[in-house]
PDB file of C-alpha atoms in Angstrom:
ATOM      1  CA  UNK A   1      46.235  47.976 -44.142  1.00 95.00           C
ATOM      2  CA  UNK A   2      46.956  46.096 -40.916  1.00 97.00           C
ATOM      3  CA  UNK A   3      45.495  42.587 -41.758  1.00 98.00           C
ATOM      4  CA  UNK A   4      45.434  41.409 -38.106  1.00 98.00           C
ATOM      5  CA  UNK A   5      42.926  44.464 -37.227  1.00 98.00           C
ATOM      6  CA  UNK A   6      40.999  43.813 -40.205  1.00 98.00           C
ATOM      7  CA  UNK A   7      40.609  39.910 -39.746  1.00 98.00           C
ATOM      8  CA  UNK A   8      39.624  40.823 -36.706  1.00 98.00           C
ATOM      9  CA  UNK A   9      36.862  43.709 -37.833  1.00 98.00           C
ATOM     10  CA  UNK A  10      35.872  41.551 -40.463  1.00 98.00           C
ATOM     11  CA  UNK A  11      35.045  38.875 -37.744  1.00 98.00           C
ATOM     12  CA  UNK A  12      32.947  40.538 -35.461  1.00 98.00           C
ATOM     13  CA  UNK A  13      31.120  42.215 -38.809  1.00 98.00           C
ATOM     14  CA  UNK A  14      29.931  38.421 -39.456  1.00 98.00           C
ATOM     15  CA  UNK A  15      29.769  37.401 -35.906  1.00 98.00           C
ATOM     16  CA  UNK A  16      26.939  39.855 -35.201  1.00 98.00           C
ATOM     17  CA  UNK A  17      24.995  38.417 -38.668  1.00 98.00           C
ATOM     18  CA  UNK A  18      23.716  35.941 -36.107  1.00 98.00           C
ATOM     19  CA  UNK A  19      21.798  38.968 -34.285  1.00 97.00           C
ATOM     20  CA  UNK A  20      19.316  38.764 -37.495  1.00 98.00           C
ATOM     21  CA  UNK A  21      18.160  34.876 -36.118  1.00 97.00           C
ATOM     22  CA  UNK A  22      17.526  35.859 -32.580  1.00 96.00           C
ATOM     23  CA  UNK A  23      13.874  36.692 -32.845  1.00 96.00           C
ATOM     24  CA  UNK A  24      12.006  38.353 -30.205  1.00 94.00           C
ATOM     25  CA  UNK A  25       8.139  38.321 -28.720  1.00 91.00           C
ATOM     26  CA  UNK A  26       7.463  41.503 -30.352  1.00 93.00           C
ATOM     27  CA  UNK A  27       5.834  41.027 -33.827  1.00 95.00           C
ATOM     28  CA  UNK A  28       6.231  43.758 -36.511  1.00 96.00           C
ATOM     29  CA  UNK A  29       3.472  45.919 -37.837  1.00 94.00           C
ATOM     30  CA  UNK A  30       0.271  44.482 -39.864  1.00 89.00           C
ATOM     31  CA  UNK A  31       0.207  41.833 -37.775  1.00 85.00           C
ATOM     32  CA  UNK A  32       3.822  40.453 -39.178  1.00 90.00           C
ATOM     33  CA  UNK A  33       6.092  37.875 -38.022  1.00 96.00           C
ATOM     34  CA  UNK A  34       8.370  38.345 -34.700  1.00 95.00           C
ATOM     35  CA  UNK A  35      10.594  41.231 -35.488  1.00 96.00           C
ATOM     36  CA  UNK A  36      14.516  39.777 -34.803  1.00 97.00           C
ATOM     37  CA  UNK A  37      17.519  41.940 -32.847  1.00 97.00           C
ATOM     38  CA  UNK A  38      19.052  43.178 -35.844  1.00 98.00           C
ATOM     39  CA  UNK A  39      15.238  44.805 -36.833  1.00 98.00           C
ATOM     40  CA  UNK A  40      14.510  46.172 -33.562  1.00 98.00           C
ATOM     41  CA  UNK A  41      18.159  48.025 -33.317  1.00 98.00           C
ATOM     42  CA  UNK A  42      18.355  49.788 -36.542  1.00 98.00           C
ATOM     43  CA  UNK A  43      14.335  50.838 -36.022  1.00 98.00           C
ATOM     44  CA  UNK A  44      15.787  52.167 -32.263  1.00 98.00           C
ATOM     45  CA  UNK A  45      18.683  54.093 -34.192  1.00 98.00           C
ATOM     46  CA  UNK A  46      16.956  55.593 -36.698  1.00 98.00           C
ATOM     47  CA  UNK A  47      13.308  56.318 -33.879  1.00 98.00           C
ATOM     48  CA  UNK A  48      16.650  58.338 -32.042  1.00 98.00           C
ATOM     49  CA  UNK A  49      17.680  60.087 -34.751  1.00 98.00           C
ATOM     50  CA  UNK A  50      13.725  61.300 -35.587  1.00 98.00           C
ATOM     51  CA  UNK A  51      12.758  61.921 -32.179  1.00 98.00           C
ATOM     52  CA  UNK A  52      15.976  63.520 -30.656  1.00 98.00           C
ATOM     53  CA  UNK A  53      13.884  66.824 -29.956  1.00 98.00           C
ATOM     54  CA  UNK A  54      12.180  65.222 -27.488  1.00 98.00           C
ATOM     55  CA  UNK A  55      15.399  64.117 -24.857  1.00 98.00           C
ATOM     56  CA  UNK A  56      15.498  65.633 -21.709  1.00 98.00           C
ATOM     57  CA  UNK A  57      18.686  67.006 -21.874  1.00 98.00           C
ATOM     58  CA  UNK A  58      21.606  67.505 -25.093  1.00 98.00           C
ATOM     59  CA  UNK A  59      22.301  64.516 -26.327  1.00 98.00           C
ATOM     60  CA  UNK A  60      25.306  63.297 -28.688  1.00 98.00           C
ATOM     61  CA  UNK A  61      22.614  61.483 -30.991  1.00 98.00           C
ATOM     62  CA  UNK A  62      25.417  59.543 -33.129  1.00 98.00           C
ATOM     63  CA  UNK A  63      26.167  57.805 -29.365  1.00 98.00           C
ATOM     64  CA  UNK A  64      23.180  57.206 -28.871  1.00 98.00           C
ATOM     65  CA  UNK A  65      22.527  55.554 -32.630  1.00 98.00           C
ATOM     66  CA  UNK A  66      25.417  52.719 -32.097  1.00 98.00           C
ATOM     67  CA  UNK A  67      24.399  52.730 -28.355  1.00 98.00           C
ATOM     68  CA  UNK A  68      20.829  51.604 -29.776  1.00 98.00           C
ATOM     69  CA  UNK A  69      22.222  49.457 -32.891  1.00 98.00           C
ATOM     70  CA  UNK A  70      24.976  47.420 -30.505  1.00 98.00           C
ATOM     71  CA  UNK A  71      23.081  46.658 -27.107  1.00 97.00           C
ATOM     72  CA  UNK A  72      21.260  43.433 -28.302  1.00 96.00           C
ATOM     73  CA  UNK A  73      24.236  42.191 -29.941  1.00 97.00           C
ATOM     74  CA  UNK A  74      24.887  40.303 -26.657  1.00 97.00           C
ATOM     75  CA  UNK A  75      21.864  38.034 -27.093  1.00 96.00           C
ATOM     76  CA  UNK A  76      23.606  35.872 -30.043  1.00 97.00           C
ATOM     77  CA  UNK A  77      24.835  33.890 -27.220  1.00 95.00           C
ATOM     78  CA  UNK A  78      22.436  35.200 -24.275  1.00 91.00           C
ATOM     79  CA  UNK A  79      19.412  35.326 -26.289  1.00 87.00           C
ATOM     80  CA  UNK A  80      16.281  37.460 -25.912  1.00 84.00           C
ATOM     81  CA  UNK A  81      14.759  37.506 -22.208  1.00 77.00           C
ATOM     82  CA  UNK A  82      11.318  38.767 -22.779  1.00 74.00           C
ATOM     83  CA  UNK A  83      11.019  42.000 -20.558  1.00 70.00           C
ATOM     84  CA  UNK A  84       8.010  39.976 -18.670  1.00 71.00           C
ATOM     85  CA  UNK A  85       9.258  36.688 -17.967  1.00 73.00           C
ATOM     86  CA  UNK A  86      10.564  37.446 -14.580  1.00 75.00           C
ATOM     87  CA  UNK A  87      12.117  34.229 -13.633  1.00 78.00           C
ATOM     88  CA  UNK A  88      14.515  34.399 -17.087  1.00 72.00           C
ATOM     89  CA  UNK A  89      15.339  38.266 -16.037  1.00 76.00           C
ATOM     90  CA  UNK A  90      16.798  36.288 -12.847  1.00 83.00           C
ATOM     91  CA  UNK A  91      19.543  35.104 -15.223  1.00 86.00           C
ATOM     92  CA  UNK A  92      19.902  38.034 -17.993  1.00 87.00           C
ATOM     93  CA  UNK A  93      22.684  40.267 -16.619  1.00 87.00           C
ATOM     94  CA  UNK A  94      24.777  37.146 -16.408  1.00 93.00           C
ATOM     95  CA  UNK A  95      24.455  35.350 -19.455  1.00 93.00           C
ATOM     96  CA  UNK A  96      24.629  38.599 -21.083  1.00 93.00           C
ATOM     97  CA  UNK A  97      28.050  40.147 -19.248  1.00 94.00           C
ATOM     98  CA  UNK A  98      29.392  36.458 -20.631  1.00 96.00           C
ATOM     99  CA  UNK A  99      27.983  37.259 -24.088  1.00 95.00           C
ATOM    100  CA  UNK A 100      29.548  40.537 -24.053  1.00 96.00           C
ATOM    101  CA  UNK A 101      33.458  39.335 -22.858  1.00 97.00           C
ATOM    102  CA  UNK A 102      33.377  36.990 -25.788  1.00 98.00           C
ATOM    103  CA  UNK A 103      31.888  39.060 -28.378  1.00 98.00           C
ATOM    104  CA  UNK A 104      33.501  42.144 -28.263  1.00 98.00           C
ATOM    105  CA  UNK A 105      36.426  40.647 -27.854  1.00 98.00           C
ATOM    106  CA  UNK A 106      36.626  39.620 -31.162  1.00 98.00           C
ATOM    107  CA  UNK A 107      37.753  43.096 -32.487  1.00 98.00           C
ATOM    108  CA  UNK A 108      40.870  44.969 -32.231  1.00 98.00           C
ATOM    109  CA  UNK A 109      41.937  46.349 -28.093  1.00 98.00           C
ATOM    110  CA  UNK A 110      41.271  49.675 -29.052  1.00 98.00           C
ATOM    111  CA  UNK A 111      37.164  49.091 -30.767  1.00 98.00           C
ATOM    112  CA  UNK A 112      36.945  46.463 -28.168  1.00 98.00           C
ATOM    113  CA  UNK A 113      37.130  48.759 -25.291  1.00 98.00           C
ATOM    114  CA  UNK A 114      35.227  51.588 -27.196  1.00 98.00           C
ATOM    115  CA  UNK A 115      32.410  49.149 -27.790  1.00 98.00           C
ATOM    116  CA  UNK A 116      32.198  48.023 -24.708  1.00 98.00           C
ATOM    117  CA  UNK A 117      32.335  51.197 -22.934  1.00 98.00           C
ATOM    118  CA  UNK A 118      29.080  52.162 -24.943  1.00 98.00           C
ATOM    119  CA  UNK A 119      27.727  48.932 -24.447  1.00 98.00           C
ATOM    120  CA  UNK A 120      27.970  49.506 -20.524  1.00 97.00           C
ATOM    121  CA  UNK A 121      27.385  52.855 -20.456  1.00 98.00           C
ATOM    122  CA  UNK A 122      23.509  51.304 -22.129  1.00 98.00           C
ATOM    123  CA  UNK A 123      23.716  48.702 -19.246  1.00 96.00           C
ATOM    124  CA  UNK A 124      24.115  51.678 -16.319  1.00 97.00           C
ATOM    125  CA  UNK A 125      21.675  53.884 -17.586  1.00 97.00           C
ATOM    126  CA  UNK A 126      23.127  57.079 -16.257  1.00 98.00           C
ATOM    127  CA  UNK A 127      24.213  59.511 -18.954  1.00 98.00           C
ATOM    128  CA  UNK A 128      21.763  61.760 -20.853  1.00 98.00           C
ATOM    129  CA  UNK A 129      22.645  59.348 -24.071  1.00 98.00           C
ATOM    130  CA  UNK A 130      21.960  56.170 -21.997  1.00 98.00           C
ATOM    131  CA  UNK A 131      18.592  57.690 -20.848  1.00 98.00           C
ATOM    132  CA  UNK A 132      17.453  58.297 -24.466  1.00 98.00           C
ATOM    133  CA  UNK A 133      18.394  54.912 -25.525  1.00 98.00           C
ATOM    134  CA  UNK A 134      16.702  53.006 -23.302  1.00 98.00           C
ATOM    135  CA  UNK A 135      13.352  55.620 -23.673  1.00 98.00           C
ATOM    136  CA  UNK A 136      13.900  54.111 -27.613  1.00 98.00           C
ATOM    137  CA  UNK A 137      14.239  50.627 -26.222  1.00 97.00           C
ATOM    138  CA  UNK A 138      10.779  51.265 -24.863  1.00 97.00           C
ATOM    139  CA  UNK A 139       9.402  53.099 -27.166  1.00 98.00           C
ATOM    140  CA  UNK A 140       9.716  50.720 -30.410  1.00 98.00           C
ATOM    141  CA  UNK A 141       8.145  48.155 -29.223  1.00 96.00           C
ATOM    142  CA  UNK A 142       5.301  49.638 -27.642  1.00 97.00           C
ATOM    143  CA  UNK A 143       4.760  51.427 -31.226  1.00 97.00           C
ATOM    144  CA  UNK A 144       5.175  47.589 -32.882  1.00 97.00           C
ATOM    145  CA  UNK A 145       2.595  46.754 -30.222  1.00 95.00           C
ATOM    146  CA  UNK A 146       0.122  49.726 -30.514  1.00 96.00           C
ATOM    147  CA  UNK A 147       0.393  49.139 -34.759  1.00 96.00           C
ATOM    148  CA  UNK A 148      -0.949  45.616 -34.027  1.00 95.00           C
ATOM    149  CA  UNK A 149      -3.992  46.458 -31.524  1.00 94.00           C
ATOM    150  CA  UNK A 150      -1.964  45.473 -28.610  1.00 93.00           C
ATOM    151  CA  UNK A 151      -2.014  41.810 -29.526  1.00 91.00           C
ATOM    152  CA  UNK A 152       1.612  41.031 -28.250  1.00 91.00           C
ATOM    153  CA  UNK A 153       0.178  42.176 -24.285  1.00 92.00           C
ATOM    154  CA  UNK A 154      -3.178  40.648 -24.968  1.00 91.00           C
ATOM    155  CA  UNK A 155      -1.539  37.160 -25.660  1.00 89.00           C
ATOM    156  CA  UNK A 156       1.252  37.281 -22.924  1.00 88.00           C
ATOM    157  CA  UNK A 157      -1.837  38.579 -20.371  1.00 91.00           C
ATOM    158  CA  UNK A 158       0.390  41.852 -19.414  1.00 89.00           C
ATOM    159  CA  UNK A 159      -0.792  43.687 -16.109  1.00 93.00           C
ATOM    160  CA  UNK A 160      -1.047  47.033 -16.513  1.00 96.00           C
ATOM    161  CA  UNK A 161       1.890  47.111 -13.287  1.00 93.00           C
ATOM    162  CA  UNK A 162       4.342  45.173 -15.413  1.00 91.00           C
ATOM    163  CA  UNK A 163       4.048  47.148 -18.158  1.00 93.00           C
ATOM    164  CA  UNK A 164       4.096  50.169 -16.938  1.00 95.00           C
ATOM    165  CA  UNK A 165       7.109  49.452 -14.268  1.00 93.00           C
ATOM    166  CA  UNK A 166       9.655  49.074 -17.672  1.00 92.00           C
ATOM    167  CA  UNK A 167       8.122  51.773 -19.412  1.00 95.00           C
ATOM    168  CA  UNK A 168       8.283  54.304 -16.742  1.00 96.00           C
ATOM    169  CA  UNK A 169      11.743  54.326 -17.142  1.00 96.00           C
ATOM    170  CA  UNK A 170      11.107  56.286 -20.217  1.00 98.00           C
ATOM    171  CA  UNK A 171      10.246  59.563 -18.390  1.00 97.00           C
ATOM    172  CA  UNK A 172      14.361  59.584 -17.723  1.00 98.00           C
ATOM    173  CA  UNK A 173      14.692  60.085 -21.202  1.00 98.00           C
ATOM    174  CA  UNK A 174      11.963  62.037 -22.315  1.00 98.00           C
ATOM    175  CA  UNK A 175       9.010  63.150 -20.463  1.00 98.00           C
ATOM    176  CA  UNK A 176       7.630  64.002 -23.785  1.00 98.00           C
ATOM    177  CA  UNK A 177       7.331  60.745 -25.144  1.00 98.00           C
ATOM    178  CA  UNK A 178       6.489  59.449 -21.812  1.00 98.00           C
ATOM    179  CA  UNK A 179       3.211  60.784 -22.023  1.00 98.00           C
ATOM    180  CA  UNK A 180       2.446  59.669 -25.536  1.00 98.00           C
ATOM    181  CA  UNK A 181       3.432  56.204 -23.945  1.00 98.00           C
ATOM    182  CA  UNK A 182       0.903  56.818 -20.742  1.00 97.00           C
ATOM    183  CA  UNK A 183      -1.520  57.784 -23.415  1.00 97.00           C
ATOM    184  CA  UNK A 184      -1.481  54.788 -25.413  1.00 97.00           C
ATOM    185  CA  UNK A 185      -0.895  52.210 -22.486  1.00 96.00           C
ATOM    186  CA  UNK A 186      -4.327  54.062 -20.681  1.00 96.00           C
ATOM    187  CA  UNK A 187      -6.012  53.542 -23.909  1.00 96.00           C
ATOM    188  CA  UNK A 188      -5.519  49.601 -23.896  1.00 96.00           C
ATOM    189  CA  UNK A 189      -6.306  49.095 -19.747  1.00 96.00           C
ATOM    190  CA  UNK A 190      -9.274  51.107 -21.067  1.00 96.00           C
ATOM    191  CA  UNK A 191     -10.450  48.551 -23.756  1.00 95.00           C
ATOM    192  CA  UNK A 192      -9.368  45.445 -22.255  1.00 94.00           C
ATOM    193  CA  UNK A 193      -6.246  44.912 -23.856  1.00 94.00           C
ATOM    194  CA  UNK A 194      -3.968  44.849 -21.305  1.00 95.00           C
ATOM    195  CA  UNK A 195      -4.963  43.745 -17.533  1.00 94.00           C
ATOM    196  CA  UNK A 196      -5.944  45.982 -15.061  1.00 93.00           C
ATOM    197  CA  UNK A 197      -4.619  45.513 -11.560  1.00 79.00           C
TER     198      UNK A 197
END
């Protein structure tokens, strides 16, 4: 065993612990608590793994899994930017580049640039595995949010436009789920729950 490279795994293994404290808006189901980083990665990985029938195109679905479980890690120093708080979006890509040179950076050269590379690869949204991510990073919480009435856009007073804006870019990665998303989102404009514009 090379100690160096395992000091150094062994670091970044703790380092992203801190992912569990960074809590976002979204709550979990039954009307929980705010779901934290850590929860809403591993429920994207495993949502990717279940739903992979539904991409586009062929997808490597292992990518996309530690695509899905590594792109928040960034917001132990960035934190979460609520996808609706446009004036903190101003900031994001920033703050979370800066996140991301420190963080990864903690591993060995050769897992640093492998990590990052995926990590990026999420940020550009290009490839078919990219695509399917970020149609997971849309999809889990609007599931949280549909389990709990649609309480998380009723409280925030969500337009219909901002909402659907983010989750449009689902249709990239699955017109399938896309229009189980259109469904659901029509249902709460329908009933109040989120604002109609």
């Amino acid at each position: 065993m090379d100690k160096k490279r395992f000091a150094q795994q062994m670091a970044f293994a703790l380092e992203i612990d801190k992912e569990k404290n960074i809590f976002r808006q979204t709550h979990l189901s039954n009307h929980g608590r705010n779901e934290n980083d850590a929860e809403h990665a591993w429920h994207m990985a495993i949502m990717a793994y279940l739903l992979k029938e539904y991409s586009n195109e062929q997808i490597d679905i292992a990518r996309v899994m530690i695509m899905c479980l590594i792109h928040d890690i960034v917001e132990i120093d960035a934190g979460d930017t609520y996808a609706y708080d446009e004036e903190a979006k101003k900031s994001q890509k920033e703050r979370e580049q800066k996140a991301a040179d420190r963080i990864f950076a903690l591993l060995p050269e050769d897992q640093t640039k492998e990590l990052r590379a995926i990590f990026e690869e999420f940020e550009a949204f290009e490839t078919p595995e990219a695509k399917f991510a970020h149609a997971m990073e849309n999809l889990q919480p609007l599931m949280l949010n549909d389990a709990n009435n649609g309480g998380d856009w009723k409280e925030h007073d969500v337009a219909i436009s901002s909402v659907m804006a983010r989750q449009i870019q689902t249709k990239k990665g699955s017109e399938e789920l896309f229009k189980y998303t259109k469904e659901r989102l029509e249902h709460y404009v329908k009933v109040g729950t989120i604002r109609n514009e």
